[in-house]
Amino acid sequence: MASTDIFDLIAQGDVESIRTVVADIPGVGRSMNAQGMSALMMALYHRRQDIVALLRPGAEPLNIHEAAALGDVSAILRAVEANTDAVNRMSADGFTPLHIACYFGNHDAALACLNHGADLHAVSANPSRLCPIHSAAAGGHREIIQLLLRNGADPNCVQHGGWTALHSAAGHGHVEMVRTLLDGGAHAHQASDDGKTPADMARERSHGQLAGWLEEL
């Protein structure tokens, strides 16, 4: 089986076939798809830790984006020691290491990135136009939101469509994250490009009590 087939197997979640491929091609985790993403990174995005465990041994050395997704602080530090610009390098799908650490909820990895010059307000190089705080909100990671706010992140920065982290938190019914963002200066009534407020997002997703509370602020 060609190593390029590994991406189909990951998408299918075919663990036994992947086990066979790894036995034949130990370094298959380093294989890249047409977009330049490694098989290991794809498995991480698919949240398949069983597949990650199979691919990772042959995928060393990790690149900084893989390290951020895995929460491997040592690998992040090695990358920035080799090249200080690596901390703000965009991945194949347009994210910095900080975006990725935030999305995967890896607090120590995010902190390592920040301590080595990561841009808090880096905008993803893809149509979503996300800042790291949007990635943290999308992943549902309140403690990462707190870390970013303590380091000066703008709680009201907007992604494509005018959406804020508060829109995301409200839409997912994450009450404590909503409180954290509001305490950090998020605007409760900031509207998206199509006029929707965080309360609107909460109500659309059946979080009526949260929507009512936001409207009363």
Tab-separated table of C-alpha atoms in Angstrom:
chain	number	residue	atom	x	y	z
A	1	MET	CA	0.000	0.000	0.000
A	2	ALA	CA	1.330	3.448	-0.917
A	3	SER	CA	1.999	5.799	1.955
A	4	THR	CA	-0.299	8.389	0.353
A	5	ASP	CA	-3.242	6.061	1.152
A	6	ILE	CA	-2.659	6.704	4.840
A	7	PHE	CA	-4.785	9.848	4.642
A	8	ASP	CA	-7.807	7.886	3.422
A	9	LEU	CA	-7.298	5.344	6.186
A	10	ILE	CA	-7.144	8.100	8.810
A	11	ALA	CA	-10.351	9.648	7.489
A	12	GLN	CA	-12.002	6.214	7.640
A	13	GLY	CA	-10.621	5.492	11.106
A	14	ASP	CA	-9.261	2.151	9.890
A	15	VAL	CA	-6.894	1.427	12.763
A	16	GLU	CA	-5.968	-2.118	11.789
A	17	SER	CA	-5.031	-1.143	8.240
A	18	ILE	CA	-2.980	1.753	9.594
A	19	ARG	CA	-1.222	-0.660	11.935
A	20	THR	CA	-0.266	-2.754	8.897
A	21	VAL	CA	0.993	0.279	6.974
A	22	VAL	CA	3.097	1.430	9.930
A	23	ALA	CA	4.680	-2.014	10.170
A	24	ASP	CA	5.679	-1.787	6.500
A	25	ILE	CA	6.525	1.935	6.455
A	26	PRO	CA	7.509	3.062	9.986
A	27	GLY	CA	7.886	6.710	8.951
A	28	VAL	CA	4.478	6.980	7.310
A	29	GLY	CA	3.397	9.550	9.914
A	30	ARG	CA	5.672	12.040	8.178
A	31	SER	CA	3.901	11.571	4.831
A	32	MET	CA	2.449	14.814	3.475
A	33	ASN	CA	-0.800	15.287	1.590
A	34	ALA	CA	-1.236	17.676	-1.327
A	35	GLN	CA	-1.793	20.590	1.080
A	36	GLY	CA	1.440	19.883	2.960
A	37	MET	CA	-0.170	18.439	6.093
A	38	SER	CA	1.427	15.395	7.684
A	39	ALA	CA	-0.445	12.181	8.364
A	40	LEU	CA	0.256	12.685	12.062
A	41	MET	CA	-1.329	16.130	12.014
A	42	MET	CA	-4.389	14.828	10.202
A	43	ALA	CA	-4.832	12.135	12.845
A	44	LEU	CA	-4.615	14.818	15.514
A	45	TYR	CA	-7.315	16.899	13.810
A	46	HIS	CA	-9.500	13.797	13.633
A	47	ARG	CA	-9.010	13.389	17.412
A	48	ARG	CA	-7.915	9.793	16.930
A	49	GLN	CA	-5.434	9.276	19.725
A	50	ASP	CA	-5.210	5.578	18.904
A	51	ILE	CA	-3.992	6.436	15.404
A	52	VAL	CA	-1.713	9.177	16.739
A	53	ALA	CA	-0.084	6.603	19.015
A	54	LEU	CA	0.658	4.409	15.988
A	55	LEU	CA	2.015	7.214	13.809
A	56	ARG	CA	3.990	9.293	16.268
A	57	PRO	CA	7.018	7.011	16.871
A	58	GLY	CA	7.986	7.213	13.204
A	59	ALA	CA	7.088	10.889	12.853
A	60	GLU	CA	10.002	12.346	14.808
A	61	PRO	CA	11.270	14.984	14.774
A	62	LEU	CA	7.992	16.816	15.209
A	63	ASN	CA	7.493	20.131	13.489
A	64	ILE	CA	6.368	22.992	15.700
A	65	HIS	CA	2.715	22.741	14.662
A	66	GLU	CA	2.557	19.048	15.483
A	67	ALA	CA	4.285	19.784	18.783
A	68	ALA	CA	1.684	22.445	19.585
A	69	ALA	CA	-1.153	20.037	18.812
A	70	LEU	CA	0.410	17.343	20.982
A	71	GLY	CA	1.337	19.725	23.796
A	72	ASP	CA	5.002	18.755	23.476
A	73	VAL	CA	6.698	21.763	25.058
A	74	SER	CA	10.201	20.345	24.635
A	75	ALA	CA	9.700	20.018	20.884
A	76	ILE	CA	8.358	23.575	20.709
A	77	LEU	CA	11.413	24.873	22.543
A	78	ARG	CA	13.758	22.971	20.239
A	79	ALA	CA	12.023	24.484	17.223
A	80	VAL	CA	12.269	28.070	18.455
A	81	GLU	CA	15.863	27.595	19.575
A	82	ALA	CA	16.701	26.484	16.045
A	83	ASN	CA	14.726	29.343	14.476
A	84	THR	CA	13.055	32.072	16.523
A	85	ASP	CA	10.676	32.848	13.643
A	86	ALA	CA	9.165	29.367	13.927
A	87	VAL	CA	6.852	30.495	16.731
A	88	ASN	CA	4.811	32.573	14.267
A	89	ARG	CA	5.171	30.311	11.224
A	90	MET	CA	1.930	29.367	9.492
A	91	SER	CA	1.044	25.703	9.129
A	92	ALA	CA	-0.087	24.091	5.891
A	93	ASP	CA	-3.680	24.962	6.775
A	94	GLY	CA	-2.848	28.514	7.802
A	95	PHE	CA	-2.446	28.490	11.581
A	96	THR	CA	0.379	29.526	13.898
A	97	PRO	CA	1.569	27.193	16.659
A	98	LEU	CA	-0.344	29.365	19.141
A	99	HIS	CA	-3.601	28.931	17.210
A	100	ILE	CA	-3.080	25.181	17.279
A	101	ALA	CA	-2.119	24.951	20.952
A	102	CYS	CA	-5.205	27.012	21.809
A	103	TYR	CA	-7.530	24.870	19.704
A	104	PHE	CA	-6.267	21.638	21.234
A	105	GLY	CA	-6.357	23.071	24.761
A	106	ASN	CA	-2.661	22.668	25.467
A	107	HIS	CA	-2.045	25.323	28.120
A	108	ASP	CA	1.678	24.759	28.625
A	109	ALA	CA	2.309	24.670	24.882
A	110	ALA	CA	0.389	27.927	24.444
A	111	LEU	CA	2.354	29.490	27.295
A	112	ALA	CA	5.644	28.362	25.746
A	113	CYS	CA	4.637	29.987	22.469
A	114	LEU	CA	3.710	33.228	24.232
A	115	ASN	CA	6.950	33.239	26.192
A	116	HIS	CA	8.882	33.024	22.933
A	117	GLY	CA	7.179	35.825	21.047
A	118	ALA	CA	3.989	34.343	19.629
A	119	ASP	CA	1.663	36.969	18.174
A	120	LEU	CA	-1.513	37.069	20.295
A	121	HIS	CA	-3.425	38.630	17.428
A	122	ALA	CA	-2.034	36.644	14.501
A	123	VAL	CA	-4.733	36.174	11.865
A	124	SER	CA	-4.927	32.743	10.294
A	125	ALA	CA	-3.883	32.550	6.653
A	126	ASN	CA	-7.115	30.963	5.502
A	127	PRO	CA	-10.693	32.092	4.849
A	128	SER	CA	-11.706	31.805	8.520
A	129	ARG	CA	-9.359	34.658	9.539
A	130	LEU	CA	-9.133	33.423	13.117
A	131	CYS	CA	-7.142	34.873	15.996
A	132	PRO	CA	-5.865	32.502	18.696
A	133	ILE	CA	-8.707	33.500	21.035
A	134	HIS	CA	-11.197	32.242	18.435
A	135	SER	CA	-9.339	28.929	18.298
A	136	ALA	CA	-9.530	28.587	22.077
A	137	ALA	CA	-13.249	29.376	22.056
A	138	ALA	CA	-13.908	26.909	19.240
A	139	GLY	CA	-12.121	24.218	21.216
A	140	GLY	CA	-14.089	25.039	24.366
A	141	HIS	CA	-11.028	25.826	26.457
A	142	ARG	CA	-11.812	28.429	29.108
A	143	GLU	CA	-8.407	28.156	30.782
A	144	ILE	CA	-6.738	29.017	27.488
A	145	ILE	CA	-9.036	32.033	27.111
A	146	GLN	CA	-7.920	33.140	30.573
A	147	LEU	CA	-4.259	32.743	29.609
A	148	LEU	CA	-4.706	34.787	26.443
A	149	LEU	CA	-6.610	37.552	28.216
A	150	ARG	CA	-3.971	37.778	30.948
A	151	ASN	CA	-1.396	38.284	28.235
A	152	GLY	CA	-3.336	41.084	26.551
A	153	ALA	CA	-5.504	39.399	23.928
A	154	ASP	CA	-8.321	41.513	22.506
A	155	PRO	CA	-11.584	39.764	23.472
A	156	ASN	CA	-13.442	41.630	20.729
A	157	CYS	CA	-11.269	40.775	17.730
A	158	VAL	CA	-13.353	39.432	14.867
A	159	GLN	CA	-12.920	36.543	12.501
A	160	HIS	CA	-14.435	36.251	9.029
A	161	GLY	CA	-18.090	37.221	9.224
A	162	GLY	CA	-17.572	39.514	12.197
A	163	TRP	CA	-17.809	36.738	14.781
A	164	THR	CA	-16.138	37.120	18.169
A	165	ALA	CA	-15.056	34.526	20.707
A	166	LEU	CA	-18.142	35.510	22.718
A	167	HIS	CA	-20.403	34.548	19.808
A	168	SER	CA	-18.760	31.116	19.811
A	169	ALA	CA	-18.945	30.641	23.570
A	170	ALA	CA	-22.583	31.730	23.689
A	171	GLY	CA	-23.525	29.547	20.744
A	172	HIS	CA	-22.056	26.515	22.469
A	173	GLY	CA	-23.688	27.348	25.796
A	174	HIS	CA	-20.351	27.644	27.598
A	175	VAL	CA	-21.579	29.817	30.463
A	176	GLU	CA	-18.296	30.027	32.369
A	177	MET	CA	-16.399	30.900	29.204
A	178	VAL	CA	-18.972	33.611	28.502
A	179	ARG	CA	-18.376	35.014	31.997
A	180	THR	CA	-14.606	34.890	31.507
A	181	LEU	CA	-14.830	36.773	28.222
A	182	LEU	CA	-17.182	39.393	29.655
A	183	ASP	CA	-14.907	39.870	32.666
A	184	GLY	CA	-12.058	40.322	30.182
A	185	GLY	CA	-13.838	43.123	28.348
A	186	ALA	CA	-15.885	41.362	25.678
A	187	HIS	CA	-18.792	43.416	24.360
A	188	ALA	CA	-21.998	41.586	25.205
A	189	HIS	CA	-23.986	43.079	22.332
A	190	GLN	CA	-21.378	43.166	19.546
A	191	ALA	CA	-23.055	42.115	16.311
A	192	SER	CA	-21.624	39.995	13.526
A	193	ASP	CA	-21.629	41.146	9.916
A	194	ASP	CA	-25.128	39.743	9.503
A	195	GLY	CA	-26.357	41.470	12.650
A	196	LYS	CA	-26.347	38.598	15.132
A	197	THR	CA	-25.386	39.206	18.746
A	198	PRO	CA	-24.010	36.591	21.153
A	199	ALA	CA	-27.515	36.363	22.630
A	200	ASP	CA	-28.893	35.557	19.187
A	201	MET	CA	-26.346	32.763	18.834
A	202	ALA	CA	-27.272	31.343	22.229
A	203	ARG	CA	-30.984	31.400	21.418
A	204	GLU	CA	-30.476	29.772	18.006
A	205	ARG	CA	-28.690	26.868	19.719
A	206	SER	CA	-31.439	26.453	22.357
A	207	HIS	CA	-29.555	28.135	25.195
A	208	GLY	CA	-32.476	30.389	26.072
A	209	GLN	CA	-31.527	31.160	29.667
A	210	LEU	CA	-28.055	32.273	28.606
A	211	ALA	CA	-29.537	34.355	25.786
A	212	GLY	CA	-31.892	36.126	28.170
A	213	TRP	CA	-29.096	36.874	30.605
A	214	LEU	CA	-26.904	38.323	27.847
A	215	GLU	CA	-29.735	40.523	26.605
A	216	GLU	CA	-30.202	41.987	30.067
A	217	LEU	CA	-26.571	43.109	30.397
